[in-house]
Coordinates of C-alpha atoms and ligand atoms in Angstrom, one line a residue:
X92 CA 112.3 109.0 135.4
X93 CA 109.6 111.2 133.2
X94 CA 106.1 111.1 134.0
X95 CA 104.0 108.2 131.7
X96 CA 102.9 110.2 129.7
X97 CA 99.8 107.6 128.3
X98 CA 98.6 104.5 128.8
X99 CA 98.0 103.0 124.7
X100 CA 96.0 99.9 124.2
X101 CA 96.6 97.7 121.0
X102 CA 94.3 96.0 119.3
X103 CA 95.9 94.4 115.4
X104 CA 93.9 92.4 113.0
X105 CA 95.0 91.0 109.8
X106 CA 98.7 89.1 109.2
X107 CA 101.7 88.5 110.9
X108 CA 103.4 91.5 109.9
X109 CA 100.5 93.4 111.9
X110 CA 101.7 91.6 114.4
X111 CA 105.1 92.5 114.1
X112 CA 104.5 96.2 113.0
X113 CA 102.2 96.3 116.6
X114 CA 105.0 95.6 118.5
X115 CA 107.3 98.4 116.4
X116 CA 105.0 101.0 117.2
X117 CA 104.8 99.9 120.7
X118 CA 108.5 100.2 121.2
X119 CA 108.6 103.5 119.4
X120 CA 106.2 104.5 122.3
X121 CA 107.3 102.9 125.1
X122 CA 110.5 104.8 124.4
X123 CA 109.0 108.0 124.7
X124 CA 107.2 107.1 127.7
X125 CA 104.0 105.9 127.1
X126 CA 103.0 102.7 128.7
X127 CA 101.5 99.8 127.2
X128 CA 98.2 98.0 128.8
X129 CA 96.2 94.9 128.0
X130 CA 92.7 96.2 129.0
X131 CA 91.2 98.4 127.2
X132 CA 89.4 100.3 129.9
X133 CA 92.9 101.4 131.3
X134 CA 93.7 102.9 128.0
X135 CA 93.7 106.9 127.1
X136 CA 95.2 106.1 123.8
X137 CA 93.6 102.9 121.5
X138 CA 95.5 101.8 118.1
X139 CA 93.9 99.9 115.9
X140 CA 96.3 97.6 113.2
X141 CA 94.2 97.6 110.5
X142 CA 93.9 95.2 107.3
X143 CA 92.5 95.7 103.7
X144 CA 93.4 92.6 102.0
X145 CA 89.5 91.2 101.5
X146 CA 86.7 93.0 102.0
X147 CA 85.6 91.4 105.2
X148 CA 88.8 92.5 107.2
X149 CA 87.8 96.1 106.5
X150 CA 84.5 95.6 107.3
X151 CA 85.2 93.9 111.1
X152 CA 87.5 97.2 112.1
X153 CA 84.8 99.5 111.1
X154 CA 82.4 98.2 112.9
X155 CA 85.0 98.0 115.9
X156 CA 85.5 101.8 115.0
X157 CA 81.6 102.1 115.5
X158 CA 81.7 100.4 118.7
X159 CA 84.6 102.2 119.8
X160 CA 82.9 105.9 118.8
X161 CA 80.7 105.1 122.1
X162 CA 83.8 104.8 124.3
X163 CA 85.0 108.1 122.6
X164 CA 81.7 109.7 123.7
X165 CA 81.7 108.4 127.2
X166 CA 85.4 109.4 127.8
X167 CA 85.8 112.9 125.3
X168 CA 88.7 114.3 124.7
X169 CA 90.9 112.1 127.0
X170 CA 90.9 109.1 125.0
X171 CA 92.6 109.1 121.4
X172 CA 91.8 106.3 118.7
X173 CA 94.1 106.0 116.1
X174 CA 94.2 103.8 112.9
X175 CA 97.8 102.1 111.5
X176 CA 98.6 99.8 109.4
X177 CA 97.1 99.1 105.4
X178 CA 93.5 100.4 105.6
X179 CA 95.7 104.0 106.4
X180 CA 96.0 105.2 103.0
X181 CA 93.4 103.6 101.7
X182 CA 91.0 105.3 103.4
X183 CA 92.1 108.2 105.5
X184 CA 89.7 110.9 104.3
X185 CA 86.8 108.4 105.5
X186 CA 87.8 107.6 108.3
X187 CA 88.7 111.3 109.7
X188 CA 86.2 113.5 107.8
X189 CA 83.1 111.1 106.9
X190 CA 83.1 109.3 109.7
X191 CA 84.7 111.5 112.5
X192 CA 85.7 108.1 113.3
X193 CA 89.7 108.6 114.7
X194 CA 91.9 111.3 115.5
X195 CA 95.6 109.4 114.6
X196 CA 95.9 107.9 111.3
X197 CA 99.3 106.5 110.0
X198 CA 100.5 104.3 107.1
X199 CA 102.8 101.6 107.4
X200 CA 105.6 103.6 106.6
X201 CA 105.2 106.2 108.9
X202 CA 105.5 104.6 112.3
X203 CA 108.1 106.9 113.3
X204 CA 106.1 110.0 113.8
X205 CA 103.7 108.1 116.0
X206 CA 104.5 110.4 118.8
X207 CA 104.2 113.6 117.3
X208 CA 100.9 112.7 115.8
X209 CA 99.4 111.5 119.2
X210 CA 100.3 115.0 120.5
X211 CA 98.4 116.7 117.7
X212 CA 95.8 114.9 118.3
X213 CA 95.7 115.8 122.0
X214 CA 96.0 119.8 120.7
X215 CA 92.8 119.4 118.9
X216 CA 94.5 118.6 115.4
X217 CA 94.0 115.6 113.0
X218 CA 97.0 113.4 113.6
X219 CA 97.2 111.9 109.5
X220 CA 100.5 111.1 108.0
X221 CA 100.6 108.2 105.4
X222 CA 103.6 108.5 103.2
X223 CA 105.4 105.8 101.9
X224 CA 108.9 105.6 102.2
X225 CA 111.5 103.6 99.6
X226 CA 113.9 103.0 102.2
X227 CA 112.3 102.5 105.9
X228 CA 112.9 99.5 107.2
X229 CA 112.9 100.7 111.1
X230 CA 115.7 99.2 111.4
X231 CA 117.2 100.9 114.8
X232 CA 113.7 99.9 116.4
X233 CA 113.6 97.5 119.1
X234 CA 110.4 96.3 118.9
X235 CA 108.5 95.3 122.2
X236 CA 107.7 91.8 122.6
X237 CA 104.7 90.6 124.2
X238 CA 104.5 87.0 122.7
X239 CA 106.8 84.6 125.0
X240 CA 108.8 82.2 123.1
X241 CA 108.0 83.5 119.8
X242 CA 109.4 86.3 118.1
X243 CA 108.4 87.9 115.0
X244 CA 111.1 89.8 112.7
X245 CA 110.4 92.0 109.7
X246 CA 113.4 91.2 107.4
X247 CA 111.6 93.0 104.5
X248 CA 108.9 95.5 103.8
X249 CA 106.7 96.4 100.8
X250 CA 106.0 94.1 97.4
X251 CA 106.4 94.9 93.9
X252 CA 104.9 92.2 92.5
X253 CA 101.5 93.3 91.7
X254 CA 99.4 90.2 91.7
X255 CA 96.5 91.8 90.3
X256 CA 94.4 90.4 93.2
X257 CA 96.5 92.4 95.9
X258 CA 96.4 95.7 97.2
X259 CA 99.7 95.0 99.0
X260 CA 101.5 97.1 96.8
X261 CA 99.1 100.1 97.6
X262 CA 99.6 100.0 100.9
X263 CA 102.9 99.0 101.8
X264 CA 104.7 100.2 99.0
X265 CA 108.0 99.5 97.1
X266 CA 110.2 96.2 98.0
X267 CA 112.9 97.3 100.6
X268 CA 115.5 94.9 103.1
X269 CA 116.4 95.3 106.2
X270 CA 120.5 95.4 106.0
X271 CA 121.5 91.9 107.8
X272 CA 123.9 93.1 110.3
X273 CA 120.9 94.8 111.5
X274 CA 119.1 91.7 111.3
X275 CA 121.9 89.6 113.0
X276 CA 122.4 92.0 115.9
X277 CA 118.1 92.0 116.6
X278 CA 118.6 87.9 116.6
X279 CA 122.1 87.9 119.1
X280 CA 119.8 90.1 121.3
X281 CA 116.9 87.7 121.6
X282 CA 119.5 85.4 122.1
X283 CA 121.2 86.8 124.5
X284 CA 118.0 88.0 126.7
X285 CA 117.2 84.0 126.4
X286 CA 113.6 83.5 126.3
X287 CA 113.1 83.4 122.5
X288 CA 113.4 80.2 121.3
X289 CA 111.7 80.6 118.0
X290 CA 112.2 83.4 115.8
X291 CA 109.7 83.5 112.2
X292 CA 111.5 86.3 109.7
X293 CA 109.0 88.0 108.2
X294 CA 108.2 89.9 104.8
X295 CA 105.8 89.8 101.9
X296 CA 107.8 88.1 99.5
X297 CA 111.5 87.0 101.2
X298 CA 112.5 85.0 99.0
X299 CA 113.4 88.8 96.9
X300 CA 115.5 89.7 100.5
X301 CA 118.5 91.5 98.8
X302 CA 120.9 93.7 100.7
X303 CA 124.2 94.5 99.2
X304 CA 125.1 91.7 97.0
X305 CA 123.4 88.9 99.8
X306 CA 120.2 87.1 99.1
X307 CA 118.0 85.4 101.5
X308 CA 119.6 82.3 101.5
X309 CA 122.7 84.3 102.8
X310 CA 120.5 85.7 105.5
X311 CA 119.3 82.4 106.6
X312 CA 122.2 81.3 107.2
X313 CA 123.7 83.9 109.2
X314 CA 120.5 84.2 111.2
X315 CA 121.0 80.4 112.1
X316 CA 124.5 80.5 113.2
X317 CA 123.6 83.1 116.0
X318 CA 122.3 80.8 118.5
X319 CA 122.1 77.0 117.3
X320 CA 119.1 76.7 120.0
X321 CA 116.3 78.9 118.5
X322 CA 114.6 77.6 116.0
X323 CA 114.1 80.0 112.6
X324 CA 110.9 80.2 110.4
X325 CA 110.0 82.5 107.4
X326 CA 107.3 83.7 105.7
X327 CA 105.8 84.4 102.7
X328 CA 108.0 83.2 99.9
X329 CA 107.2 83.7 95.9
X330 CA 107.5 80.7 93.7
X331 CA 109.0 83.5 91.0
X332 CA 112.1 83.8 93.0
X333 CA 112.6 80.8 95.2
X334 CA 116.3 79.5 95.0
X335 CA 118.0 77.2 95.7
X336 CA 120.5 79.0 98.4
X337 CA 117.3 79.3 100.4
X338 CA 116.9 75.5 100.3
X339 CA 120.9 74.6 100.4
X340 CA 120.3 76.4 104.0
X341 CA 117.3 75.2 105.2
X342 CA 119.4 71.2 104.2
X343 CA 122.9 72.2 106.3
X344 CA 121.3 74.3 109.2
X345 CA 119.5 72.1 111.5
X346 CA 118.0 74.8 113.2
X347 CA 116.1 76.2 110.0
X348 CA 112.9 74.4 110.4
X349 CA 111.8 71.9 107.6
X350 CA 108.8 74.0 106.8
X351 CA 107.8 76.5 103.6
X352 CA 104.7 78.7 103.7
X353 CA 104.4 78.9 99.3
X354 CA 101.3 80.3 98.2
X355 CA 100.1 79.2 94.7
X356 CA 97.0 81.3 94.9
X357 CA 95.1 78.9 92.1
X358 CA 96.3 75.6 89.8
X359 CA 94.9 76.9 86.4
X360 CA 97.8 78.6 84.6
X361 CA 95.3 81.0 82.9
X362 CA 93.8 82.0 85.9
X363 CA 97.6 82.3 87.1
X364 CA 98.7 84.4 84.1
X365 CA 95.2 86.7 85.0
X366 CA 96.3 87.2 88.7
X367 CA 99.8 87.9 87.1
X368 CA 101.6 85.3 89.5
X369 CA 104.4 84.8 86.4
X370 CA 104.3 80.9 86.7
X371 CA 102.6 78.1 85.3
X372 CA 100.8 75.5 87.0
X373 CA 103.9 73.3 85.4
X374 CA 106.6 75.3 87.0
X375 CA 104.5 75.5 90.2
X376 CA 104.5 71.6 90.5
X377 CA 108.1 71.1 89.4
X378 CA 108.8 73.5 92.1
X379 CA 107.6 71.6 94.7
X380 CA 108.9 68.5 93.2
X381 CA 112.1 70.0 93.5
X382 CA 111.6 70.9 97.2
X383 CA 110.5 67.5 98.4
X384 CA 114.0 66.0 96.6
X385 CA 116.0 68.7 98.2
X386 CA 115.0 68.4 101.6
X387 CA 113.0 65.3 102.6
X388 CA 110.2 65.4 104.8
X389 CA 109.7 68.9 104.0
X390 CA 105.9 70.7 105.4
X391 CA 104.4 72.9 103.2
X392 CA 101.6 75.3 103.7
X393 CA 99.7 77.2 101.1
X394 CA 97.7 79.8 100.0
X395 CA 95.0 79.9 97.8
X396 CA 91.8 81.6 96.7
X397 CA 88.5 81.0 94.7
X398 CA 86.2 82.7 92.6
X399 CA 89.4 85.2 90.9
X400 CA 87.3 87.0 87.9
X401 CA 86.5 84.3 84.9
X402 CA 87.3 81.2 87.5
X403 CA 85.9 78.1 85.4
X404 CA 84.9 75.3 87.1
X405 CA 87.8 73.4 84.8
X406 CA 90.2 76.3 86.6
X407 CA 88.6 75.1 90.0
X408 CA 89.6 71.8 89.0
X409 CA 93.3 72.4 88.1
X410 CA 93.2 74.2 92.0
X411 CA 91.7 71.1 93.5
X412 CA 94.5 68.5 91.8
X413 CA 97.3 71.1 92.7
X414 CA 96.2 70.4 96.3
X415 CA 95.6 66.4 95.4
X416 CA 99.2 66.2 94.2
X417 CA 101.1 68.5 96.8
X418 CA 99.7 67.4 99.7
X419 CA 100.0 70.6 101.9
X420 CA 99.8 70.4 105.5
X421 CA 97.7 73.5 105.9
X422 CA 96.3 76.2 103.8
X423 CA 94.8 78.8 103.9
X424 CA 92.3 79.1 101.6
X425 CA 89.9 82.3 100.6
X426 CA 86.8 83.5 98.3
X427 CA 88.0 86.4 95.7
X428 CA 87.3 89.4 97.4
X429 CA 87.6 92.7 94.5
X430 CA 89.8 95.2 95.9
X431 CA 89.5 99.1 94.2
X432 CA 92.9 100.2 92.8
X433 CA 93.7 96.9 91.7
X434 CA 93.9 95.2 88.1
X435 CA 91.4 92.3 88.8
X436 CA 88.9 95.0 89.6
X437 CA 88.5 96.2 86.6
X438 CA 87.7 92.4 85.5
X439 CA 84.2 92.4 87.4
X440 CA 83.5 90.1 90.1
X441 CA 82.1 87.9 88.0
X442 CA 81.9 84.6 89.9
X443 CA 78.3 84.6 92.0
X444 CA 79.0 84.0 95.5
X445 CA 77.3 81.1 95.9
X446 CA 79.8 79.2 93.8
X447 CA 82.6 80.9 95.4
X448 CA 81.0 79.3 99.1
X449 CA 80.7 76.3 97.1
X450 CA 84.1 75.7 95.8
X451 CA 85.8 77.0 98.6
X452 CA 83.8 74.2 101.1
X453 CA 84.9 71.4 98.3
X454 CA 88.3 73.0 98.6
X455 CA 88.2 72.9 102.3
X456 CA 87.1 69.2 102.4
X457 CA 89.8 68.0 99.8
X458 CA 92.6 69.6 102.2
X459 CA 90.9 68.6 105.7
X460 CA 91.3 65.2 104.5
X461 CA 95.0 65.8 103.1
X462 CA 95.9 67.0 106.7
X463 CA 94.4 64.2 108.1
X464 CA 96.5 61.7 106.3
X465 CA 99.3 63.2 106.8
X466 CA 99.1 63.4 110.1
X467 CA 98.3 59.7 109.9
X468 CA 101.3 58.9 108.6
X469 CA 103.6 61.1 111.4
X470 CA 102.0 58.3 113.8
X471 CA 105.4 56.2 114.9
X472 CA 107.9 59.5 114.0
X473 CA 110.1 60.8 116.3
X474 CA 109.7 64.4 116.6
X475 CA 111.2 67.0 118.9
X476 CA 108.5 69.3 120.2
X477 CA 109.0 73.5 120.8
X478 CA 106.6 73.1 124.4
X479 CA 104.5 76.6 124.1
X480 CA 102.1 75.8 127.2
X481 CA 99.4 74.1 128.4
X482 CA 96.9 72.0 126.1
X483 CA 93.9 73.3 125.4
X484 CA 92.1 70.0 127.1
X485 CA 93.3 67.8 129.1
X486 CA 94.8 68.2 132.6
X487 CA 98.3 68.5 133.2
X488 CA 99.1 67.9 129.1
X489 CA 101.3 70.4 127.1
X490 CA 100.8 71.5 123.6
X491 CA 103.7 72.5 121.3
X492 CA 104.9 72.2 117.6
X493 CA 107.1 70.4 115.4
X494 CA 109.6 71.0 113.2
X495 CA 106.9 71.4 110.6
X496 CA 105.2 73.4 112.5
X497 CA 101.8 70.5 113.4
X498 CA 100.4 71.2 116.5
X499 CA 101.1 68.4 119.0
X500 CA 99.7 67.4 122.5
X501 CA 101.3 65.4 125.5
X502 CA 101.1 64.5 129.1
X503 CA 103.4 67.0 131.1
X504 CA 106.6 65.4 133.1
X505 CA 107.7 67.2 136.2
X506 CA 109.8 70.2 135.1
X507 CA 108.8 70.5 131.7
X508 CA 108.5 74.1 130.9
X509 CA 107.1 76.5 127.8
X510 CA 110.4 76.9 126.1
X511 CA 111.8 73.5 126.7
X512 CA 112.5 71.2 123.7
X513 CA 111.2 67.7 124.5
X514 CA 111.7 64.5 122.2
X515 CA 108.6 62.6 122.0
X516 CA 106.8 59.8 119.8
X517 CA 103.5 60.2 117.5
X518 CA 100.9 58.5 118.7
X519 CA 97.8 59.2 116.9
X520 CA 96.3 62.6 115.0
X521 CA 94.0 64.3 113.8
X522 CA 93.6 67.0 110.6
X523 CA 95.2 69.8 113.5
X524 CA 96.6 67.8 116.3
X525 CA 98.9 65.3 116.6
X526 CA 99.1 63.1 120.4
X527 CA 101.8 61.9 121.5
X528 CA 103.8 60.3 124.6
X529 CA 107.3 61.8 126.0
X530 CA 110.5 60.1 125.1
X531 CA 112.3 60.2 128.6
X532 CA 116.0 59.8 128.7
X533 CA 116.7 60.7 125.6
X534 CA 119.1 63.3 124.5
X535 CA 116.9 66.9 122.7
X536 CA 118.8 68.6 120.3
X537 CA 116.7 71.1 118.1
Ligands
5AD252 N1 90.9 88.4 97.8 C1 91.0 87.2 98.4 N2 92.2 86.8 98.9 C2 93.2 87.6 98.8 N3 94.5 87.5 99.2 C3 95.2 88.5 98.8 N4 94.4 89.4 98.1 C4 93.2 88.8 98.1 C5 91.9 89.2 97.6 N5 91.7 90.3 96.9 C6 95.0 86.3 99.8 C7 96.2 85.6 99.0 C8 97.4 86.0 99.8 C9 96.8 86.0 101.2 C10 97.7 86.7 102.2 O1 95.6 86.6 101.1 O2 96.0 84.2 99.0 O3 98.4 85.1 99.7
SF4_253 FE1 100.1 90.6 97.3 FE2 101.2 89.1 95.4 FE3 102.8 90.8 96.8 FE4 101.8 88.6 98.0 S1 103.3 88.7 96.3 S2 101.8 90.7 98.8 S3 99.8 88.4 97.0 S4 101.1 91.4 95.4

């Protein structure tokens, strides 16, 4: 066997599909022989997975780069920091030349040449590549998973949507699918090595999944029929170009879980038609009506943001009874945060902070109080619980999720293990957590 040739230590902030691009680049590398470490101090070779999608996620890595630049000092030439991920092209000449921050810096497209970068860097050189690619999907990659029962898989890259919000499209480029055999083959692996028992398909906008004449539903399905045991998730989908095949599958595949992640991003429909989200606040609802009907019991999650440029407070309102009416089970909710390149900067910032803080705690009261009622009303369900480990509190209890992904506590029985699927009954909840008590003899399926 070759020589390790490094020991890289990974550090990734921002969304899932950091995640899942972390563990890319760390199975590009681990393939030519580097080795991957948890502590830092072990590490000759530091990535950082960067985010730009608000202001404050570009701020916390800099002033990790800062903090880093001591390390660098301490250690010279040995250790190599690198920057990946959307704050890459973005800002590349600052981070190299202004800042003398990092020696590696490479865009989301550009994993590949990881390696040869590194050793440029170690020559002395400035390691930079950032192109975009149409067509990469890494789709040969195996990726290497650190997460235990969970796995991450990128299904699609890139957006062209161009919500005027968004720097997505800047930094991760054109819309692109990964072809589903290649898909199919990742899932019969993860199968097949057997301790994935949950598997969340990732991409900016699935729901626009297209290779060769199949759409996402399509994919779902064949994704499900691989292993009837592992449960499937997905993330983000687009009101614009949610279908029903998606749904159809989610209804005939018990294995899909009952759970959508659909941003609405705000409930006025001029502030909709600003942020160029191509729906109404009609459509938006009728939507979701039409989800509830098609599959019963359905959870939905959200995104949403205040304070978009010319935010009324009759806009806020229309936000505020979207999330009355749905009923999410969690969202994630944000201030407007102007991002250069984008349309919406040009429209000035013109909501003061302070009432961005203030509609954003009213918005985060109104859904803390949603989630709390609906987890009132789980109290009495059945559910069968995914068992991810030990509870937070509580000696010898076990914390999982449901089907609709709501985090859920219980006493351990003997044997019970992270991976198992356990049937139990709801006993009481809070706005995160639901308790509950195991159903014994009963017969799990997923
Ligand atoms: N400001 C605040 N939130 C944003 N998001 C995207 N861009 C911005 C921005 N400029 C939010 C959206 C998106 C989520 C991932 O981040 O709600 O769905
Ligand atoms: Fe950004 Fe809109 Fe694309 Fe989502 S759909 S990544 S918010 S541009």
């Amino acid at each position: 066997m070759e020589d390790v040739k490094g020991k890289v230590y990974f550090e990734t902030y921002g969304c899932q599909m950091n995640f899942s691009d972390t563990e890319l680049v760390a199975g590009i590398l681990a393939k030519d022989h580097y080795e991957v470490v948890t502590d830092i101090n072990d590490a000759d070779l530091i990535f950082i997975n960067t985010c730009s999608i608000r202001e404050n996620a570009e701020q916390r890595v800099f002033s990790r780069l800062k903090h880093l630049r001591g390390m660098k000092r301490r250690k010279g030439k040995e250790l190599v920091v690198g920057v990946m991920g959307c704050m890459a092209e973005r800002l590349k000449t600052n981070l190299i030349e202004k800042e003398k921050l990092v020696d590696v810096v490479v865009g989301p497209d550009a994993y590949r040449d990881v390696p040869r970068l590194i050793q440029m860097a170690k020559l002395g050189e400035k390691g930079i590549n950032t192109l975009l690619s149409l067509d990469e999907t890494y789709e040969n990659i195996t990726p290497l998973r650190t997460e235990g029962i969970s796995a991450w898989l990128t299904v699609m890259r890139g957006c062209d949507n161009f919500c005027t919000f968004c720097v997505v499209p800047f930094t991760r480029g054109r819309e692109r699918s990964r072809p589903v055999e290649s898909i199919v083959k990742e899932v019969e692996l993860l199968s097949a090595e057997g301790r994935t028992k949950e598997i969340t398909l990732l991409g900016q906008n699935v729901n626009s999944y297209s290779d060769s004449g199949k759409q996402f539903g399509a994919l779902l399905e064949a994704v499900a029929a691989v292993d009837r045991s592992i449960r499937i998730r997905f993330a983000t989908s687009h009101p614009k170009d949610f279908s029903d095949d998606v749904l159809l599958a989610i209804r005939n595949n018990e294995n899909l879980c009952k759970y959508i992640h659909i941003p609405f991003q705000a409930g006025s429909t001029k502030v909709l038609a600003d942020m160029n989200r191509t729906y109404t606040r009609e459509e938006y609802l009728s939507l979701i009506d039409h989800m509830k009907t098609m599959i019963p019991g359905v959870s939905l999650s959200t995104d949403v943001m205040v304070g978009f440029p010319g935010e009324t407070e009759a806009d806020f309102e229309d936000t505020l009874d979207i999330m009355r009416r749905v009923k999410f089970d969690t969202a994630f909710m944000f201030k407007y945060s102007p991002r250069e390149g984008t349309k919406a900067f040009k429209m000035g910032d013109n909501v003061p902070d302070e009432v961005k803080t203030d509609r954003l705690n009213r918005l985060i009261e109104v859904q803390e109080r949603i989630s709390f009622e609906n987890n009132q009303k789980r109290i009495g369900n059945i559910e069968t619980i995914l068992i991810e480990g030990p509870a937070p509190r509580g000696v010898n209890f076990l914390r999982g999720k449901t089907d609709s992904n709501v985090a859920c506590v219980f006493q351990a029985e003997p044997g019970m293990k992270p991976g198992d699927l356990v049937k139990v009954r709801i006993t009481s909840g809070t706005g995160h957590t639901l308790k509950a008590e195991v159903l014994k003899d009963e017969t799990v399926s997923i």
